Amino acid sequence: MSDELQAPPVANTEAPNDRQAENNQRGVNATTEVRNAEANRQHKEASLLHNHAEKRAPRIGSQFQANLPAPQRPS
């Protein structure tokens, strides 16, 4: 054995678990982005259908107003 002092081995500052955690987080972020994009698409589609239905169907109150006689001017 040598009497010289040896420097401790240089440790890898990025542990394999840190890399795995980062990769997992990337996967979670990508999955979340896909879910958000799908939710946004569904919301937009539902909103368009709702707006279209409102334009096509009269309001509940308007059906009663249409049956009223026109206002008469006093003579």
PDB file of N, CA, C and O in Angstrom, chain B, residues numbered from 101:
ATOM      1  N   MET B 101       0.838  -1.183   0.000  1.00  0.00           N
ATOM      2  CA  MET B 101       0.000   0.000   0.000  1.00  0.00           C
ATOM      3  C   MET B 101       0.876   1.236   0.000  1.00  0.00           C
ATOM      4  O   MET B 101       1.975   1.266   0.552  1.00  0.00           O
ATOM      5  N   SER B 102       0.345   2.231  -0.632  1.00  0.00           N
ATOM      6  CA  SER B 102       1.080   3.475  -0.734  1.00  0.00           C
ATOM      7  C   SER B 102       0.699   4.366   0.436  1.00  0.00           C
ATOM      8  O   SER B 102      -0.434   4.328   0.916  1.00  0.00           O
ATOM      9  N   ASP B 103       1.654   5.169   0.891  1.00  0.00           N
ATOM     10  CA  ASP B 103       1.387   6.088   1.992  1.00  0.00           C
ATOM     11  C   ASP B 103       0.833   7.413   1.487  1.00  0.00           C
ATOM     12  O   ASP B 103       0.526   8.294   2.289  1.00  0.00           O
ATOM     13  N   GLU B 104       0.699   7.573   0.165  1.00  0.00           N
ATOM     14  CA  GLU B 104       0.198   8.847  -0.384  1.00  0.00           C
ATOM     15  C   GLU B 104      -1.295   8.974  -0.121  1.00  0.00           C
ATOM     16  O   GLU B 104      -2.033   7.989  -0.085  1.00  0.00           O
ATOM     17  N   LEU B 105      -1.708  10.213   0.062  1.00  0.00           N
ATOM     18  CA  LEU B 105      -3.130  10.471   0.253  1.00  0.00           C
ATOM     19  C   LEU B 105      -3.820  10.432  -1.100  1.00  0.00           C
ATOM     20  O   LEU B 105      -3.309  10.965  -2.085  1.00  0.00           O
ATOM     21  N   GLN B 106      -4.942   9.821  -1.140  1.00  0.00           N
ATOM     22  CA  GLN B 106      -5.696   9.758  -2.385  1.00  0.00           C
ATOM     23  C   GLN B 106      -6.968  10.590  -2.252  1.00  0.00           C
ATOM     24  O   GLN B 106      -7.647  10.571  -1.226  1.00  0.00           O
ATOM     25  N   ALA B 107      -7.262  11.310  -3.309  1.00  0.00           N
ATOM     26  CA  ALA B 107      -8.493  12.103  -3.315  1.00  0.00           C
ATOM     27  C   ALA B 107      -9.672  11.158  -3.444  1.00  0.00           C
ATOM     28  O   ALA B 107      -9.600  10.144  -4.138  1.00  0.00           O
ATOM     29  N   PRO B 108     -10.740  11.494  -2.779  1.00  0.00           N
ATOM     30  CA  PRO B 108     -11.917  10.634  -2.918  1.00  0.00           C
ATOM     31  C   PRO B 108     -12.433  10.686  -4.360  1.00  0.00           C
ATOM     32  O   PRO B 108     -12.258  11.695  -5.043  1.00  0.00           O
ATOM     33  N   PRO B 109     -13.047   9.640  -4.811  1.00  0.00           N
ATOM     34  CA  PRO B 109     -13.568   9.664  -6.185  1.00  0.00           C
ATOM     35  C   PRO B 109     -14.615  10.765  -6.340  1.00  0.00           C
ATOM     36  O   PRO B 109     -15.401  11.035  -5.432  1.00  0.00           O
ATOM     37  N   VAL B 110     -14.602  11.387  -7.503  1.00  0.00           N
ATOM     38  CA  VAL B 110     -15.563  12.457  -7.781  1.00  0.00           C
ATOM     39  C   VAL B 110     -16.924  11.814  -8.038  1.00  0.00           C
ATOM     40  O   VAL B 110     -17.072  10.939  -8.891  1.00  0.00           O
ATOM     41  N   ALA B 111     -17.888  12.267  -7.290  1.00  0.00           N
ATOM     42  CA  ALA B 111     -19.225  11.689  -7.428  1.00  0.00           C
ATOM     43  C   ALA B 111     -19.977  12.367  -8.565  1.00  0.00           C
ATOM     44  O   ALA B 111     -19.819  13.563  -8.810  1.00  0.00           O
ATOM     45  N   ASN B 112     -20.774  11.604  -9.236  1.00  0.00           N
ATOM     46  CA  ASN B 112     -21.651  12.161 -10.261  1.00  0.00           C
ATOM     47  C   ASN B 112     -22.708  12.987  -9.537  1.00  0.00           C
ATOM     48  O   ASN B 112     -23.452  12.468  -8.704  1.00  0.00           O
ATOM     49  N   THR B 113     -22.767  14.287  -9.866  1.00  0.00           N
ATOM     50  CA  THR B 113     -23.699  15.157  -9.140  1.00  0.00           C
ATOM     51  C   THR B 113     -25.152  14.863  -9.494  1.00  0.00           C
ATOM     52  O   THR B 113     -26.059  15.202  -8.735  1.00  0.00           O
ATOM     53  N   GLU B 114     -25.371  14.240 -10.634  1.00  0.00           N
ATOM     54  CA  GLU B 114     -26.734  13.902 -11.031  1.00  0.00           C
ATOM     55  C   GLU B 114     -26.932  12.403 -10.824  1.00  0.00           C
ATOM     56  O   GLU B 114     -26.434  11.578 -11.589  1.00  0.00           O
ATOM     57  N   ALA B 115     -27.658  12.085  -9.789  1.00  0.00           N
ATOM     58  CA  ALA B 115     -27.886  10.675  -9.468  1.00  0.00           C
ATOM     59  C   ALA B 115     -28.870  10.078 -10.466  1.00  0.00           C
ATOM     60  O   ALA B 115     -29.701  10.800 -11.016  1.00  0.00           O
ATOM     61  N   PRO B 116     -28.790   8.779 -10.705  1.00  0.00           N
ATOM     62  CA  PRO B 116     -29.737   8.144 -11.629  1.00  0.00           C
ATOM     63  C   PRO B 116     -31.196   8.386 -11.224  1.00  0.00           C
ATOM     64  O   PRO B 116     -32.071   8.516 -12.080  1.00  0.00           O
ATOM     65  N   ASN B 117     -31.447   8.444  -9.921  1.00  0.00           N
ATOM     66  CA  ASN B 117     -32.819   8.689  -9.467  1.00  0.00           C
ATOM     67  C   ASN B 117     -33.300  10.075  -9.872  1.00  0.00           C
ATOM     68  O   ASN B 117     -34.476  10.264 -10.184  1.00  0.00           O
ATOM     69  N   ASP B 118     -32.371  11.064  -9.867  1.00  0.00           N
ATOM     70  CA  ASP B 118     -32.742  12.416 -10.290  1.00  0.00           C
ATOM     71  C   ASP B 118     -33.108  12.427 -11.771  1.00  0.00           C
ATOM     72  O   ASP B 118     -34.077  13.071 -12.172  1.00  0.00           O
ATOM     73  N   ARG B 119     -32.328  11.710 -12.581  1.00  0.00           N
ATOM     74  CA  ARG B 119     -32.632  11.648 -14.016  1.00  0.00           C
ATOM     75  C   ARG B 119     -33.981  10.965 -14.227  1.00  0.00           C
ATOM     76  O   ARG B 119     -34.790  11.392 -15.049  1.00  0.00           O
ATOM     77  N   GLN B 120     -34.202   9.896 -13.467  1.00  0.00           N
ATOM     78  CA  GLN B 120     -35.469   9.178 -13.611  1.00  0.00           C
ATOM     79  C   GLN B 120     -36.636  10.071 -13.197  1.00  0.00           C
ATOM     80  O   GLN B 120     -37.680  10.075 -13.849  1.00  0.00           O
ATOM     81  N   ALA B 121     -36.458  10.823 -12.118  1.00  0.00           N
ATOM     82  CA  ALA B 121     -37.514  11.727 -11.666  1.00  0.00           C
ATOM     83  C   ALA B 121     -37.797  12.796 -12.721  1.00  0.00           C
ATOM     84  O   ALA B 121     -38.950  13.148 -12.971  1.00  0.00           O
ATOM     85  N   GLU B 122     -36.729  13.305 -13.334  1.00  0.00           N
ATOM     86  CA  GLU B 122     -36.900  14.318 -14.379  1.00  0.00           C
ATOM     87  C   GLU B 122     -37.631  13.733 -15.589  1.00  0.00           C
ATOM     88  O   GLU B 122     -38.519  14.367 -16.159  1.00  0.00           O
ATOM     89  N   ASN B 123     -37.249  12.532 -15.964  1.00  0.00           N
ATOM     90  CA  ASN B 123     -37.926  11.876 -17.086  1.00  0.00           C
ATOM     91  C   ASN B 123     -39.392  11.596 -16.746  1.00  0.00           C
ATOM     92  O   ASN B 123     -40.276  11.765 -17.586  1.00  0.00           O
ATOM     93  N   ASN B 124     -39.633  11.172 -15.523  1.00  0.00           N
ATOM     94  CA  ASN B 124     -41.017  10.942 -15.102  1.00  0.00           C
ATOM     95  C   ASN B 124     -41.820  12.234 -15.164  1.00  0.00           C
ATOM     96  O   ASN B 124     -42.970  12.239 -15.604  1.00  0.00           O
ATOM     97  N   GLN B 125     -41.202  13.340 -14.718  1.00  0.00           N
ATOM     98  CA  GLN B 125     -41.896  14.622 -14.736  1.00  0.00           C
ATOM     99  C   GLN B 125     -42.193  15.044 -16.171  1.00  0.00           C
ATOM    100  O   GLN B 125     -43.261  15.587 -16.450  1.00  0.00           O
ATOM    101  N   ARG B 126     -41.252  14.795 -17.080  1.00  0.00           N
ATOM    102  CA  ARG B 126     -41.499  15.105 -18.491  1.00  0.00           C
ATOM    103  C   ARG B 126     -42.691  14.315 -18.998  1.00  0.00           C
ATOM    104  O   ARG B 126     -43.538  14.844 -19.718  1.00  0.00           O
ATOM    105  N   GLY B 127     -42.753  13.044 -18.616  1.00  0.00           N
ATOM    106  CA  GLY B 127     -43.873  12.211 -19.025  1.00  0.00           C
ATOM    107  C   GLY B 127     -45.185  12.715 -18.461  1.00  0.00           C
ATOM    108  O   GLY B 127     -46.202  12.728 -19.155  1.00  0.00           O
ATOM    109  N   VAL B 128     -45.166  13.134 -17.195  1.00  0.00           N
ATOM    110  CA  VAL B 128     -46.372  13.678 -16.563  1.00  0.00           C
ATOM    111  C   VAL B 128     -46.794  14.955 -17.270  1.00  0.00           C
ATOM    112  O   VAL B 128     -47.977  15.155 -17.543  1.00  0.00           O
ATOM    113  N   ASN B 129     -45.821  15.826 -17.569  1.00  0.00           N
ATOM    114  CA  ASN B 129     -46.139  17.078 -18.252  1.00  0.00           C
ATOM    115  C   ASN B 129     -46.729  16.814 -19.636  1.00  0.00           C
ATOM    116  O   ASN B 129     -47.698  17.461 -20.034  1.00  0.00           O
ATOM    117  N   ALA B 130     -46.153  15.877 -20.359  1.00  0.00           N
ATOM    118  CA  ALA B 130     -46.656  15.564 -21.698  1.00  0.00           C
ATOM    119  C   ALA B 130     -48.062  14.989 -21.613  1.00  0.00           C
ATOM    120  O   ALA B 130     -48.931  15.335 -22.413  1.00  0.00           O
ATOM    121  N   THR B 131     -48.284  14.110 -20.640  1.00  0.00           N
ATOM    122  CA  THR B 131     -49.618  13.528 -20.466  1.00  0.00           C
ATOM    123  C   THR B 131     -50.624  14.616 -20.107  1.00  0.00           C
ATOM    124  O   THR B 131     -51.743  14.630 -20.621  1.00  0.00           O
ATOM    125  N   THR B 132     -50.228  15.516 -19.233  1.00  0.00           N
ATOM    126  CA  THR B 132     -51.113  16.610 -18.826  1.00  0.00           C
ATOM    127  C   THR B 132     -51.437  17.501 -20.017  1.00  0.00           C
ATOM    128  O   THR B 132     -52.577  17.939 -20.173  1.00  0.00           O
ATOM    129  N   GLU B 133     -50.443  17.773 -20.857  1.00  0.00           N
ATOM    130  CA  GLU B 133     -50.684  18.607 -22.037  1.00  0.00           C
ATOM    131  C   GLU B 133     -51.688  17.941 -22.972  1.00  0.00           C
ATOM    132  O   GLU B 133     -52.564  18.605 -23.524  1.00  0.00           O
ATOM    133  N   VAL B 134     -51.559  16.637 -23.146  1.00  0.00           N
ATOM    134  CA  VAL B 134     -52.493  15.911 -24.019  1.00  0.00           C
ATOM    135  C   VAL B 134     -53.896  15.964 -23.424  1.00  0.00           C
ATOM    136  O   VAL B 134     -54.868  16.207 -24.140  1.00  0.00           O
ATOM    137  N   ARG B 135     -54.003  15.738 -22.118  1.00  0.00           N
ATOM    138  CA  ARG B 135     -55.318  15.789 -21.463  1.00  0.00           C
ATOM    139  C   ARG B 135     -55.935  17.179 -21.574  1.00  0.00           C
ATOM    140  O   ARG B 135     -57.123  17.318 -21.863  1.00  0.00           O
ATOM    141  N   ASN B 136     -55.120  18.207 -21.342  1.00  0.00           N
ATOM    142  CA  ASN B 136     -55.631  19.575 -21.431  1.00  0.00           C
ATOM    143  C   ASN B 136     -56.078  19.905 -22.851  1.00  0.00           C
ATOM    144  O   ASN B 136     -57.114  20.542 -23.044  1.00  0.00           O
ATOM    145  N   ALA B 137     -55.315  19.483 -23.826  1.00  0.00           N
ATOM    146  CA  ALA B 137     -55.684  19.750 -25.218  1.00  0.00           C
ATOM    147  C   ALA B 137     -57.007  19.069 -25.556  1.00  0.00           C
ATOM    148  O   ALA B 137     -57.857  19.661 -26.221  1.00  0.00           O
ATOM    149  N   GLU B 138     -57.184  17.836 -25.105  1.00  0.00           N
ATOM    150  CA  GLU B 138     -58.437  17.116 -25.361  1.00  0.00           C
ATOM    151  C   GLU B 138     -59.600  17.779 -24.624  1.00  0.00           C
ATOM    152  O   GLU B 138     -60.690  17.913 -25.180  1.00  0.00           O
ATOM    153  N   ALA B 139     -59.376  18.191 -23.386  1.00  0.00           N
ATOM    154  CA  ALA B 139     -60.431  18.863 -22.628  1.00  0.00           C
ATOM    155  C   ALA B 139     -60.806  20.188 -23.287  1.00  0.00           C
ATOM    156  O   ALA B 139     -61.985  20.533 -23.354  1.00  0.00           O
ATOM    157  N   ASN B 140     -59.822  20.924 -23.769  1.00  0.00           N
ATOM    158  CA  ASN B 140     -60.095  22.191 -24.452  1.00  0.00           C
ATOM    159  C   ASN B 140     -60.886  21.953 -25.733  1.00  0.00           C
ATOM    160  O   ASN B 140     -61.806  22.709 -26.046  1.00  0.00           O
ATOM    161  N   ARG B 141     -60.532  20.908 -26.475  1.00  0.00           N
ATOM    162  CA  ARG B 141     -61.244  20.594 -27.711  1.00  0.00           C
ATOM    163  C   ARG B 141     -62.703  20.243 -27.403  1.00  0.00           C
ATOM    164  O   ARG B 141     -63.617  20.716 -28.079  1.00  0.00           O
ATOM    165  N   GLN B 142     -62.912  19.414 -26.383  1.00  0.00           N
ATOM    166  CA  GLN B 142     -64.275  19.023 -26.027  1.00  0.00           C
ATOM    167  C   GLN B 142     -65.086  20.223 -25.542  1.00  0.00           C
ATOM    168  O   GLN B 142     -66.267  20.356 -25.862  1.00  0.00           O
ATOM    169  N   HIS B 143     -64.439  21.092 -24.768  1.00  0.00           N
ATOM    170  CA  HIS B 143     -65.134  22.286 -24.271  1.00  0.00           C
ATOM    171  C   HIS B 143     -65.528  23.205 -25.426  1.00  0.00           C
ATOM    172  O   HIS B 143     -66.636  23.740 -25.453  1.00  0.00           O
ATOM    173  N   LYS B 144     -64.619  23.381 -26.371  1.00  0.00           N
ATOM    174  CA  LYS B 144     -64.906  24.233 -27.528  1.00  0.00           C
ATOM    175  C   LYS B 144     -66.063  23.648 -28.346  1.00  0.00           C
ATOM    176  O   LYS B 144     -66.962  24.372 -28.774  1.00  0.00           O
ATOM    177  N   GLU B 145     -66.027  22.342 -28.552  1.00  0.00           N
ATOM    178  CA  GLU B 145     -67.094  21.692 -29.309  1.00  0.00           C
ATOM    179  C   GLU B 145     -68.437  21.844 -28.595  1.00  0.00           C
ATOM    180  O   GLU B 145     -69.448  22.147 -29.229  1.00  0.00           O
ATOM    181  N   ALA B 146     -68.448  21.634 -27.283  1.00  0.00           N
ATOM    182  CA  ALA B 146     -69.686  21.767 -26.516  1.00  0.00           C
ATOM    183  C   ALA B 146     -70.185  23.209 -26.548  1.00  0.00           C
ATOM    184  O   ALA B 146     -71.387  23.456 -26.644  1.00  0.00           O
ATOM    185  N   SER B 147     -69.267  24.142 -26.468  1.00  0.00           N
ATOM    186  CA  SER B 147     -69.638  25.555 -26.504  1.00  0.00           C
ATOM    187  C   SER B 147     -70.251  25.927 -27.854  1.00  0.00           C
ATOM    188  O   SER B 147     -71.248  26.648 -27.913  1.00  0.00           O
ATOM    189  N   LEU B 148     -69.651  25.433 -28.932  1.00  0.00           N
ATOM    190  CA  LEU B 148     -70.192  25.712 -30.264  1.00  0.00           C
ATOM    191  C   LEU B 148     -71.586  25.106 -30.424  1.00  0.00           C
ATOM    192  O   LEU B 148     -72.488  25.737 -30.975  1.00  0.00           O
ATOM    193  N   LEU B 149     -71.751  23.877 -29.937  1.00  0.00           N
ATOM    194  CA  LEU B 149     -73.071  23.234 -30.024  1.00  0.00           C
ATOM    195  C   LEU B 149     -74.099  24.001 -29.203  1.00  0.00           C
ATOM    196  O   LEU B 149     -75.236  24.193 -29.635  1.00  0.00           O
ATOM    197  N   HIS B 150     -73.691  24.436 -28.020  1.00  0.00           N
ATOM    198  CA  HIS B 150     -74.602  25.192 -27.151  1.00  0.00           C
ATOM    199  C   HIS B 150     -75.004  26.510 -27.820  1.00  0.00           C
ATOM    200  O   HIS B 150     -76.182  26.866 -27.842  1.00  0.00           O
ATOM    201  N   ASN B 151     -74.025  27.227 -28.362  1.00  0.00           N
ATOM    202  CA  ASN B 151     -74.321  28.504 -29.011  1.00  0.00           C
ATOM    203  C   ASN B 151     -75.220  28.295 -30.231  1.00  0.00           C
ATOM    204  O   ASN B 151     -76.131  29.086 -30.475  1.00  0.00           O
ATOM    205  N   HIS B 152     -74.965  27.242 -30.987  1.00  0.00           N
ATOM    206  CA  HIS B 152     -75.783  26.954 -32.159  1.00  0.00           C
ATOM    207  C   HIS B 152     -77.219  26.637 -31.739  1.00  0.00           C
ATOM    208  O   HIS B 152     -78.174  27.100 -32.363  1.00  0.00           O
ATOM    209  N   ALA B 153     -77.362  25.846 -30.677  1.00  0.00           N
ATOM    210  CA  ALA B 153     -78.700  25.480 -30.195  1.00  0.00           C
ATOM    211  C   ALA B 153     -79.459  26.713 -29.725  1.00  0.00           C
ATOM    212  O   ALA B 153     -80.664  26.818 -29.951  1.00  0.00           O
ATOM    213  N   GLU B 154     -78.779  27.639 -29.080  1.00  0.00           N
ATOM    214  CA  GLU B 154     -79.449  28.856 -28.608  1.00  0.00           C
ATOM    215  C   GLU B 154     -79.936  29.704 -29.774  1.00  0.00           C
ATOM    216  O   GLU B 154     -80.994  30.327 -29.690  1.00  0.00           O
ATOM    217  N   LYS B 155     -79.182  29.732 -30.847  1.00  0.00           N
ATOM    218  CA  LYS B 155     -79.593  30.513 -32.013  1.00  0.00           C
ATOM    219  C   LYS B 155     -80.786  29.858 -32.720  1.00  0.00           C
ATOM    220  O   LYS B 155     -81.642  30.546 -33.276  1.00  0.00           O
ATOM    221  N   ARG B 156     -80.831  28.528 -32.693  1.00  0.00           N
ATOM    222  CA  ARG B 156     -81.884  27.811 -33.401  1.00  0.00           C
ATOM    223  C   ARG B 156     -83.193  27.757 -32.612  1.00  0.00           C
ATOM    224  O   ARG B 156     -84.276  27.814 -33.194  1.00  0.00           O
ATOM    225  N   ALA B 157     -83.089  27.650 -31.305  1.00  0.00           N
ATOM    226  CA  ALA B 157     -84.293  27.498 -30.480  1.00  0.00           C
ATOM    227  C   ALA B 157     -84.655  28.844 -29.854  1.00  0.00           C
ATOM    228  O   ALA B 157     -83.785  29.540 -29.331  1.00  0.00           O
ATOM    229  N   PRO B 158     -85.912  29.203 -29.906  1.00  0.00           N
ATOM    230  CA  PRO B 158     -86.307  30.464 -29.274  1.00  0.00           C
ATOM    231  C   PRO B 158     -86.240  30.343 -27.754  1.00  0.00           C
ATOM    232  O   PRO B 158     -86.297  29.245 -27.199  1.00  0.00           O
ATOM    233  N   ARG B 159     -86.122  31.448 -27.120  1.00  0.00           N
ATOM    234  CA  ARG B 159     -86.150  31.462 -25.660  1.00  0.00           C
ATOM    235  C   ARG B 159     -87.552  31.076 -25.196  1.00  0.00           C
ATOM    236  O   ARG B 159     -88.534  31.240 -25.920  1.00  0.00           O
ATOM    237  N   ILE B 160     -87.619  30.566 -23.987  1.00  0.00           N
ATOM    238  CA  ILE B 160     -88.918  30.125 -23.465  1.00  0.00           C
ATOM    239  C   ILE B 160     -89.912  31.278 -23.453  1.00  0.00           C
ATOM    240  O   ILE B 160     -91.062  31.102 -23.857  1.00  0.00           O
ATOM    241  N   GLY B 161     -89.496  32.440 -23.003  1.00  0.00           N
ATOM    242  CA  GLY B 161     -90.407  33.581 -22.900  1.00  0.00           C
ATOM    243  C   GLY B 161     -90.870  34.100 -24.251  1.00  0.00           C
ATOM    244  O   GLY B 161     -91.971  34.643 -24.342  1.00  0.00           O
ATOM    245  N   SER B 162     -90.083  33.956 -25.291  1.00  0.00           N
ATOM    246  CA  SER B 162     -90.427  34.547 -26.580  1.00  0.00           C
ATOM    247  C   SER B 162     -91.626  33.843 -27.224  1.00  0.00           C
ATOM    248  O   SER B 162     -92.340  34.455 -28.018  1.00  0.00           O
ATOM    249  N   GLN B 163     -91.855  32.582 -26.899  1.00  0.00           N
ATOM    250  CA  GLN B 163     -93.009  31.903 -27.497  1.00  0.00           C
ATOM    251  C   GLN B 163     -94.319  32.490 -26.977  1.00  0.00           C
ATOM    252  O   GLN B 163     -95.326  32.490 -27.685  1.00  0.00           O
ATOM    253  N   PHE B 164     -94.307  32.985 -25.749  1.00  0.00           N
ATOM    254  CA  PHE B 164     -95.519  33.600 -25.209  1.00  0.00           C
ATOM    255  C   PHE B 164     -95.694  35.018 -25.738  1.00  0.00           C
ATOM    256  O   PHE B 164     -96.812  35.463 -25.999  1.00  0.00           O
ATOM    257  N   GLN B 165     -94.590  35.712 -25.891  1.00  0.00           N
ATOM    258  CA  GLN B 165     -94.675  37.072 -26.417  1.00  0.00           C
ATOM    259  C   GLN B 165     -95.191  37.075 -27.854  1.00  0.00           C
ATOM    260  O   GLN B 165     -95.892  38.002 -28.258  1.00  0.00           O
ATOM    261  N   ALA B 166     -94.850  36.046 -28.627  1.00  0.00           N
ATOM    262  CA  ALA B 166     -95.278  35.998 -30.023  1.00  0.00           C
ATOM    263  C   ALA B 166     -96.787  35.839 -30.124  1.00  0.00           C
ATOM    264  O   ALA B 166     -97.368  36.228 -31.137  1.00  0.00           O
ATOM    265  N   ASN B 167     -97.442  35.280 -29.111  1.00  0.00           N
ATOM    266  CA  ASN B 167     -98.881  35.060 -29.152  1.00  0.00           C
ATOM    267  C   ASN B 167     -99.691  36.277 -28.685  1.00  0.00           C
ATOM    268  O   ASN B 167    -100.918  36.283 -28.786  1.00  0.00           O
ATOM    269  N   LEU B 168     -99.018  37.283 -28.187  1.00  0.00           N
ATOM    270  CA  LEU B 168     -99.741  38.465 -27.717  1.00  0.00           C
ATOM    271  C   LEU B 168    -100.145  39.324 -28.911  1.00  0.00           C
ATOM    272  O   LEU B 168     -99.420  39.403 -29.902  1.00  0.00           O
ATOM    273  N   PRO B 169    -101.297  39.959 -28.809  1.00  0.00           N
ATOM    274  CA  PRO B 169    -101.678  40.878 -29.897  1.00  0.00           C
ATOM    275  C   PRO B 169    -100.743  42.084 -29.917  1.00  0.00           C
ATOM    276  O   PRO B 169    -100.160  42.451 -28.897  1.00  0.00           O
ATOM    277  N   ALA B 170    -100.614  42.679 -31.070  1.00  0.00           N
ATOM    278  CA  ALA B 170     -99.773  43.862 -31.194  1.00  0.00           C
ATOM    279  C   ALA B 170    -100.373  44.986 -30.360  1.00  0.00           C
ATOM    280  O   ALA B 170    -101.596  45.085 -30.261  1.00  0.00           O
ATOM    281  N   PRO B 171     -99.556  45.827 -29.763  1.00  0.00           N
ATOM    282  CA  PRO B 171    -100.095  46.933 -28.963  1.00  0.00           C
ATOM    283  C   PRO B 171    -100.896  47.887 -29.852  1.00  0.00           C
ATOM    284  O   PRO B 171    -100.511  48.173 -30.985  1.00  0.00           O
ATOM    285  N   GLN B 172    -101.994  48.362 -29.325  1.00  0.00           N
ATOM    286  CA  GLN B 172    -102.880  49.280 -30.059  1.00  0.00           C
ATOM    287  C   GLN B 172    -102.625  50.703 -29.599  1.00  0.00           C
ATOM    288  O   GLN B 172    -102.418  50.968 -28.415  1.00  0.00           O
ATOM    289  N   ARG B 173    -102.645  51.615 -30.567  1.00  0.00           N
ATOM    290  CA  ARG B 173    -102.519  53.035 -30.218  1.00  0.00           C
ATOM    291  C   ARG B 173    -103.858  53.540 -29.703  1.00  0.00           C
ATOM    292  O   ARG B 173    -104.913  53.151 -30.203  1.00  0.00           O
ATOM    293  N   PRO B 174    -103.810  54.388 -28.725  1.00  0.00           N
ATOM    294  CA  PRO B 174    -105.087  54.964 -28.282  1.00  0.00           C
ATOM    295  C   PRO B 174    -105.677  55.834 -29.395  1.00  0.00           C
ATOM    296  O   PRO B 174    -104.948  56.542 -30.090  1.00  0.00           O
ATOM    297  N   SER B 175    -106.989  55.776 -29.557  1.00  0.00           N
ATOM    298  CA  SER B 175    -107.597  56.553 -30.646  1.00  0.00           C
ATOM    299  C   SER B 175    -108.080  57.901 -30.186  1.00  0.00           C
ATOM    300  O   SER B 175    -108.615  58.671 -30.985  1.00  0.00           O
TER     301      SER B 175
END
